[in-house]
Structures are given as structure tokens and as C-alpha cells.
XYZ file of N, CA and C in Angstrom:
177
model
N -27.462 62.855 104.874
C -27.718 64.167 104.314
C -27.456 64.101 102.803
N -28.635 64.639 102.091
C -28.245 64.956 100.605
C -27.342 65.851 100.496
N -26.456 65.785 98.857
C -25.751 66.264 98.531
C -26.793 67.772 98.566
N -27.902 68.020 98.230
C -28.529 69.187 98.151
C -28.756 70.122 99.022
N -28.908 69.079 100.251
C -29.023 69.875 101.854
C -27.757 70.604 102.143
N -26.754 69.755 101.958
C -25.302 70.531 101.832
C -25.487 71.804 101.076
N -25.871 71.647 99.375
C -25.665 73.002 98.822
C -26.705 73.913 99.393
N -27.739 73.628 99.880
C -28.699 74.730 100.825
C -28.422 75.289 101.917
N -27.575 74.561 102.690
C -26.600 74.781 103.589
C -25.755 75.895 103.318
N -24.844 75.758 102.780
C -23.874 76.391 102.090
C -24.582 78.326 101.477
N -25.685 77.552 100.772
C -26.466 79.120 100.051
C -26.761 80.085 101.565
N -27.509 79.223 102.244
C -27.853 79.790 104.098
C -26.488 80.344 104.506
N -25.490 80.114 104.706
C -24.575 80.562 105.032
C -23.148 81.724 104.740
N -23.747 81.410 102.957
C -22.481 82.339 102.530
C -23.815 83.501 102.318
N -25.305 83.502 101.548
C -25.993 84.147 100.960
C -27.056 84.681 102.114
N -27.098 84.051 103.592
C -28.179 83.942 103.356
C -28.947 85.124 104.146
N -27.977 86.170 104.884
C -28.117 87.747 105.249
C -28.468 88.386 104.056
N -28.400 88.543 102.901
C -28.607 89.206 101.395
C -30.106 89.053 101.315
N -30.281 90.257 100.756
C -31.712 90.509 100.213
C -31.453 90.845 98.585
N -32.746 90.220 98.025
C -32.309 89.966 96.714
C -33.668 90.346 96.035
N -33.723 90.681 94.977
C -35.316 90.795 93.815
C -35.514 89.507 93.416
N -36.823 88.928 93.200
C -37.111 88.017 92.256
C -36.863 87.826 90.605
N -36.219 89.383 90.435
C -35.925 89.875 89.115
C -34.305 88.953 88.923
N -33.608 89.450 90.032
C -32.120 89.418 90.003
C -31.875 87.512 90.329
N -33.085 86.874 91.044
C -32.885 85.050 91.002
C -33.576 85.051 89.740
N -34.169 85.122 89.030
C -34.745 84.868 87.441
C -33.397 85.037 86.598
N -32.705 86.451 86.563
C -31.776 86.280 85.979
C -30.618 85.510 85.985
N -30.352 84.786 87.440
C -29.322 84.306 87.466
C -29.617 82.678 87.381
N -30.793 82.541 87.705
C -31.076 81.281 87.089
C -31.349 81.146 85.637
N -31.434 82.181 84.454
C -31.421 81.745 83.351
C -30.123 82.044 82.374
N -29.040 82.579 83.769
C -27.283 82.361 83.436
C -26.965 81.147 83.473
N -27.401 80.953 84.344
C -27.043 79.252 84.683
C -27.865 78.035 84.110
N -28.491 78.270 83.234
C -29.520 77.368 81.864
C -29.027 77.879 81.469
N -28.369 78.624 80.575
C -27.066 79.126 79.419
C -26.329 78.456 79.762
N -25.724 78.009 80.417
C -24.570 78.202 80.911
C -24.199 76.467 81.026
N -25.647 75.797 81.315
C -25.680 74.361 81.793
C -27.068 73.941 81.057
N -27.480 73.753 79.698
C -28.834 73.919 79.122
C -29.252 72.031 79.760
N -28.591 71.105 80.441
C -29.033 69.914 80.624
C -29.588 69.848 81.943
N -29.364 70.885 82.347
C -30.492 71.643 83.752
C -31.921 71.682 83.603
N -32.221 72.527 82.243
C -33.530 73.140 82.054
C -34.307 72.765 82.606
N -34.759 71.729 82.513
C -35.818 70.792 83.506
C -36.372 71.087 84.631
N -35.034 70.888 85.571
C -35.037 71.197 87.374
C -35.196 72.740 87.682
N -34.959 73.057 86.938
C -34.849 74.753 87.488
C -36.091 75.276 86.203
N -36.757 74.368 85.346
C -38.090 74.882 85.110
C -38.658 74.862 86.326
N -38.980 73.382 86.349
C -39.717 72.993 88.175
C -39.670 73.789 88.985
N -38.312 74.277 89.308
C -38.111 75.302 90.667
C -38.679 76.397 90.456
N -39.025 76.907 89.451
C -39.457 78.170 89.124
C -40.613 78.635 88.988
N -40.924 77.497 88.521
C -42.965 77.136 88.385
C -43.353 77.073 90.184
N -42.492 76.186 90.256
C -42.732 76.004 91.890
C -42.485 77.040 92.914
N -41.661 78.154 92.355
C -41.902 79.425 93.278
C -42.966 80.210 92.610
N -42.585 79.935 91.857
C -43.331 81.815 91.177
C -45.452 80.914 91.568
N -45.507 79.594 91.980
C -47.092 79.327 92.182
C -46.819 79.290 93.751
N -46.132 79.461 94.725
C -46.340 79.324 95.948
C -47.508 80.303 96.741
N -48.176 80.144 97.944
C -49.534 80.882 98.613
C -48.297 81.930 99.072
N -49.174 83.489 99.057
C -48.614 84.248 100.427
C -48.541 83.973 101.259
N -46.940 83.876 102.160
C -47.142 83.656 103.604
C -47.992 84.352 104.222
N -48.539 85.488 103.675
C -49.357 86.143 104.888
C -50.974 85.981 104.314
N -51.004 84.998 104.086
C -52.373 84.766 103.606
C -52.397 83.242 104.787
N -51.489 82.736 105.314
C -51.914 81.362 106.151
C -52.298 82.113 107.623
């Protein structure tokens, strides 16, 4: 198991009943690029990579 599956793990479990805005993960992912600017990169990726995903209700 990746160290990552663990932290996804972990998000599923403490977070993962919470309903949240796409407003309120934007912001807190660009606390955390403040916060850690040698990130920027990975959490560009992640972000590009959500914000282009298909509607689930389009499959």
C-alpha cells in the first residue's frame, strides 16, 4: 500500500460523511500552496484533473 492510499484512507474516514463546495476544496487547496509553494505542481495536476473530469451522469 502507498503512503497515499493510507492518506485517502484516512480523508474516507475522518472526512468522508461531510459535504463540501468545490469553492471551499479550491480554497483549501490554495492554503496549502501558501503554505507548502514546493507542492504547486501536484495539486496543479489535481485540479486540472478535477475541475476536466465527464459528469457522472452523463456515463
Amino acid at each position: 500500500m502507498h503512503l497515499t492510499d493510507q492518506a485517502i484512507e484516512e480523508l474516507q474516514e475522518r472526512r468522508g460523511k461531510e459535504t463540501m463546495s468545490m469553492a471551499w476544496l479550491a480554497d483549501r487547496l490554495q492554503y496549502f500552496i501558501d503554505l507548502n509553494p514546493e507542492f504547486e505542481i501536484p495539486i496543479d495536476r489535481l485540479s486540472t484533473w478535477l475541475a476536466r473530469l465527464d459528469d457522472p451522469d452523463d456515463e
